[in-house]
Coordinates of C-alpha atoms in Angstrom, one line a residue:
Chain E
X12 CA -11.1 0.9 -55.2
X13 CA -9.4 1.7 -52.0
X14 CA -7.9 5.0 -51.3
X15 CA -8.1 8.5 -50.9
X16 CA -11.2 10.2 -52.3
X17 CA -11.3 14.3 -52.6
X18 CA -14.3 16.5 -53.2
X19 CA -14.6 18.6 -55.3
X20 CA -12.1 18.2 -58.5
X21 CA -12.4 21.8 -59.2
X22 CA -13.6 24.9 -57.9
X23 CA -13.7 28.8 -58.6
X24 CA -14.5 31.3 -55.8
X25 CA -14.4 34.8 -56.1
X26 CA -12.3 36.9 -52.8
X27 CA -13.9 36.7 -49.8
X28 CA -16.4 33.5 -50.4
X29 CA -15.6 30.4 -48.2
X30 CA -15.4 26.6 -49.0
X31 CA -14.5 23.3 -47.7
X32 CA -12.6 20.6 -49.5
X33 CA -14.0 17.0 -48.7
X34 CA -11.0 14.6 -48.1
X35 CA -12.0 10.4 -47.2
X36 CA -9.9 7.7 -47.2
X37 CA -10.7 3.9 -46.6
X38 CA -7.6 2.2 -45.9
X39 CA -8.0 2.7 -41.9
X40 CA -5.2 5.0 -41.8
X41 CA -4.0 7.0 -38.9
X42 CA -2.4 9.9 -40.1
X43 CA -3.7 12.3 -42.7
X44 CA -2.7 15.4 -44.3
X45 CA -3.7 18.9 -46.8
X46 CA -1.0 20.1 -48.8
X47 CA -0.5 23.0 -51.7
X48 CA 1.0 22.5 -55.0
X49 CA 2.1 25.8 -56.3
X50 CA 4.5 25.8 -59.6
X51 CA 8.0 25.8 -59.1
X52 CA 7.4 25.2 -55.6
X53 CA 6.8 21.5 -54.8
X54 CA 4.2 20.4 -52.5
X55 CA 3.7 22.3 -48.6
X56 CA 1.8 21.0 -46.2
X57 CA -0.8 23.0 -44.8
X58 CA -2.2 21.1 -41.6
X59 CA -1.5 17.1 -40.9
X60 CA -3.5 14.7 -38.1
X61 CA -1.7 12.4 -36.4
X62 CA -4.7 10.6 -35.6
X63 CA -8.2 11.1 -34.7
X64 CA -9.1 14.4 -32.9
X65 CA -5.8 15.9 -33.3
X66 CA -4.3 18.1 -36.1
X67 CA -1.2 20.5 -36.1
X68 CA -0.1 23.1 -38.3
X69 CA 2.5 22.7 -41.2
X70 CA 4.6 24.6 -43.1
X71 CA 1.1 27.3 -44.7
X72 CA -1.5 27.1 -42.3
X73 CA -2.5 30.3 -42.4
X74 CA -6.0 31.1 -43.9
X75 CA -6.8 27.5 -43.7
X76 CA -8.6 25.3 -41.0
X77 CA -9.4 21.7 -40.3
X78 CA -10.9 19.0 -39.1
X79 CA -10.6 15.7 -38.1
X80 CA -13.9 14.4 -38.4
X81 CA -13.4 10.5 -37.4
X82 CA -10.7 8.4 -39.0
X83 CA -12.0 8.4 -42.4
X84 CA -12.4 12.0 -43.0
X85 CA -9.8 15.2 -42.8
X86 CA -11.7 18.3 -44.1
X87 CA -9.5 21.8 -44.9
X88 CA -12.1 25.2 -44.9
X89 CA -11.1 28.2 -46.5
X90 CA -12.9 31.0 -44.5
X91 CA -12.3 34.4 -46.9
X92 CA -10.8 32.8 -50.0
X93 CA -7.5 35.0 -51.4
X94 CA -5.9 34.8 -54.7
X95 CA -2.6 33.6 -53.3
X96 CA -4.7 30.5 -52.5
X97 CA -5.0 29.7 -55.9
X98 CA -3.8 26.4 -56.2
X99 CA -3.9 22.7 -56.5
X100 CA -5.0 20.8 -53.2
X101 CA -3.7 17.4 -52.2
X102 CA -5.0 15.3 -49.2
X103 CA -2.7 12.1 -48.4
X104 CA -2.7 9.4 -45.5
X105 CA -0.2 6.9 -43.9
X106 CA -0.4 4.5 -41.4
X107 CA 3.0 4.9 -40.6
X108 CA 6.0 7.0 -42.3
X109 CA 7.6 3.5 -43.4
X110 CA 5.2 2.7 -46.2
X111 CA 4.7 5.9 -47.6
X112 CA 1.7 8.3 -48.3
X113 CA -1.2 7.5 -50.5
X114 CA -2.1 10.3 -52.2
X115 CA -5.7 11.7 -53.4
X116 CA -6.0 12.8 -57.0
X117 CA -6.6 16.8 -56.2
X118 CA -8.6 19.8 -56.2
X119 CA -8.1 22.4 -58.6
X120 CA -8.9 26.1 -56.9
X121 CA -9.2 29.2 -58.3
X122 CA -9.8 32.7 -56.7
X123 CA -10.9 35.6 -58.3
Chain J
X11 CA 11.1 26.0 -46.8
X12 CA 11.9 22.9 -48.8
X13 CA 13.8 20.1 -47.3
X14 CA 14.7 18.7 -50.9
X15 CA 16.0 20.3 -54.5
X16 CA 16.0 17.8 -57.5
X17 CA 17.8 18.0 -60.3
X18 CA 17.9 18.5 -62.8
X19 CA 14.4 20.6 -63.0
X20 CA 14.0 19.1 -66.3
X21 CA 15.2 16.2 -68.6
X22 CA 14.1 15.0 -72.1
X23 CA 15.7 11.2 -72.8
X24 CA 14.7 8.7 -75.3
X25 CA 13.1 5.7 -74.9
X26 CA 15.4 3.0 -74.1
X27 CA 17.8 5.0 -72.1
X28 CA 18.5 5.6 -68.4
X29 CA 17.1 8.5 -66.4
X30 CA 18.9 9.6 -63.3
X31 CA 17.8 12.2 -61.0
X32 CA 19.3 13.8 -58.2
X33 CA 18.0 15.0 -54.5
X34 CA 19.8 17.0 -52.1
X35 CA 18.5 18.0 -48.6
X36 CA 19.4 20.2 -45.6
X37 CA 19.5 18.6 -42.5
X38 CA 19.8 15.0 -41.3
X39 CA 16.8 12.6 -41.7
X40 CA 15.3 9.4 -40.8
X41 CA 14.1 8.3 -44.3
X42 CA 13.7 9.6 -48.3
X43 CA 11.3 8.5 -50.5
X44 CA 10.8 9.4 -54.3
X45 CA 7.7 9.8 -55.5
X46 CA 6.2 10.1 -59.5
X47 CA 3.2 12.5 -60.0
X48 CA 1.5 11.9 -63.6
X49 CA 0.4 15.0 -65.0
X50 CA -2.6 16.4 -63.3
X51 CA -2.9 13.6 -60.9
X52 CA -1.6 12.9 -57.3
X53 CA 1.5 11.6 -56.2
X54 CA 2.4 8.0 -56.0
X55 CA 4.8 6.5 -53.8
X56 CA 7.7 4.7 -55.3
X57 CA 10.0 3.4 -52.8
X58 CA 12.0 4.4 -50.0
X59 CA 15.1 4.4 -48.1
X60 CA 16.2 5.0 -44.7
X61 CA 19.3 6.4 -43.3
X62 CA 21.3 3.7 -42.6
X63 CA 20.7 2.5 -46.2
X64 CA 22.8 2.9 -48.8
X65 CA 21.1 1.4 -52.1
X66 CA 17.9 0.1 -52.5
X67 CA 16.5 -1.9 -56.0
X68 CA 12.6 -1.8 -57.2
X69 CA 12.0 -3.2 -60.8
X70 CA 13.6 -0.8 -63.0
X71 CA 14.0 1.7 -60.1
X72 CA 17.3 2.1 -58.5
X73 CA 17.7 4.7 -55.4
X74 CA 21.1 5.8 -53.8
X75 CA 21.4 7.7 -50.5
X76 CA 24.6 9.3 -49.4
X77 CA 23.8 10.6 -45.9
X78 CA 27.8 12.3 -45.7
X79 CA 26.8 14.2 -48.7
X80 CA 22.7 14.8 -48.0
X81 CA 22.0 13.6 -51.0
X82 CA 19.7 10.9 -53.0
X83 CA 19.3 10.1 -56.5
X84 CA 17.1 7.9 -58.2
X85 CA 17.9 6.0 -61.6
X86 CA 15.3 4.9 -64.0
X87 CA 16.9 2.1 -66.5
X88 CA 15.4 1.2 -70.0
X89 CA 12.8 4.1 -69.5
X90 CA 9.7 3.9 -71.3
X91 CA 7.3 6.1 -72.9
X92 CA 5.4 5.7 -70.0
X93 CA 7.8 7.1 -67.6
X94 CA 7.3 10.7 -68.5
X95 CA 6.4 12.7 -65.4
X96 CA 7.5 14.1 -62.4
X97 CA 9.5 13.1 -59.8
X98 CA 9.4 14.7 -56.4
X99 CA 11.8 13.1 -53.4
X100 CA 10.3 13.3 -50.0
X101 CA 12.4 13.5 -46.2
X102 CA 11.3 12.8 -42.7
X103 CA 14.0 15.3 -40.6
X104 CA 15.2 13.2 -37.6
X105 CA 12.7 12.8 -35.2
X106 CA 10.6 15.2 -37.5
X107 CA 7.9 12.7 -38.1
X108 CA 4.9 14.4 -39.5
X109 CA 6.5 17.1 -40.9
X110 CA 7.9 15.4 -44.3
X111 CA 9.2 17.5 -46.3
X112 CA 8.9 17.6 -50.4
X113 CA 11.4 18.5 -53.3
X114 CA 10.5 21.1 -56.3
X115 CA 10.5 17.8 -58.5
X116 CA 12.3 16.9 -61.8
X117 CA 10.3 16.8 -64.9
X118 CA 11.1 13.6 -66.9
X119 CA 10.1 13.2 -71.1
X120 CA 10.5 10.0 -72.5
X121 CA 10.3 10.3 -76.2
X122 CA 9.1 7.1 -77.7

């Protein structure tokens, strides 16, 4: 089925370790995007791409980096994993603010 | 910071009834959207609105936008067990693409 595909579902690091979340889409869209989900907090992006070979920094983006590896794939890195990165991960794409994101079903991280 | 606020945070109807739910946002933007996220799962885009729009029909989904007043609200008619989940809205600032913004969500039980 088309859509947006994220590796792995869950996860449990301990401080310090490092880890990159796998994010792919198939629908040939330009833009994609990482955010946190946080109770009582809604959903903050972390870093967005435009389009391939760009990215820019949202609203968290520190302790986090990407990259935009071609048009399918958007990966985020933790380098030193924290406890206040404890959290559930969404990756999204658009092709175009008009028709909305298409969301991936999550990852699930826990630091300890 | 978060563009949007929903409320109410929470709201327990029965089946059958009508579910409204309200957005308000900061500054001026170029489009809302409401989203639904299922419990553990990522978002899905519902429908959306722009700014020059004042009401806007999908199925049992009805969406308002008041841009004098910054404010949105989205009303669910003859709700269904299957309704039950959260509801986020989302806002584009003006000529703040990229950098959508999402609301703390409302939490909607349907009891069957």
């Amino acid at each position: 089925n088309a859509g947006v595909t994220q590796t792995p579902k869950f996860q449990v690091l301990k401080t310090g370790q490092s880890m990159t979340l796998q994010c792919a889409q198939d629908m040939n869209h330009n833009s994609m995007y990482w955010y946190r989900q946080d109770p009582g907090m809604g959903l903050r992006l972390i870093y967005y791409s435009a389009s391939e070979g760009t990215t820019d920094k949202g609203e968290v983006p520190n302790g986090y980096n990407v990259s935009r590896l071609n048009k399918r794939e958007f990966s985020l890195r933790l380098e030193s994993a924290a406890p206040s990165q404890t959290s559930v991960y969404f990756c999204a794409s658009s092709d175009g603010w008009l028709r909305g994101y298409t969301f991936g079903s999550g990852t699930r991280l826990t630091v300890v | 910071s978060q563009q949007g606020e929903e409320d109410p945070q929470a709201l327990s109807i029965q089946e059958g009834e009508n579910a409204t739910m309200n957005c308000s946002y900061k500054t001026s933007i170029n489009n809302l959207q409401w989203y639904r996220q299922n419990s553990g799962r990522g978002l899905v885009h519902l429908i959306l609105i722009r700014s020059n729009e004042r009401e806007k029909h999908s199925g049992r989904l009805r969406v308002t936008l008041d841009t004098s007043k910054k404010s949105s609200s989205l009303l669910i008619t003859a709700s269904r067990a299957a309704d039950t989940a959260s509801y986020f809205c989302a806002t584009e600032p003006s000529g703040g693409y990229q950098k959508v913004t999402f609301g703390t969500g409302t939490k909607l039980q349907v009891i069957p």
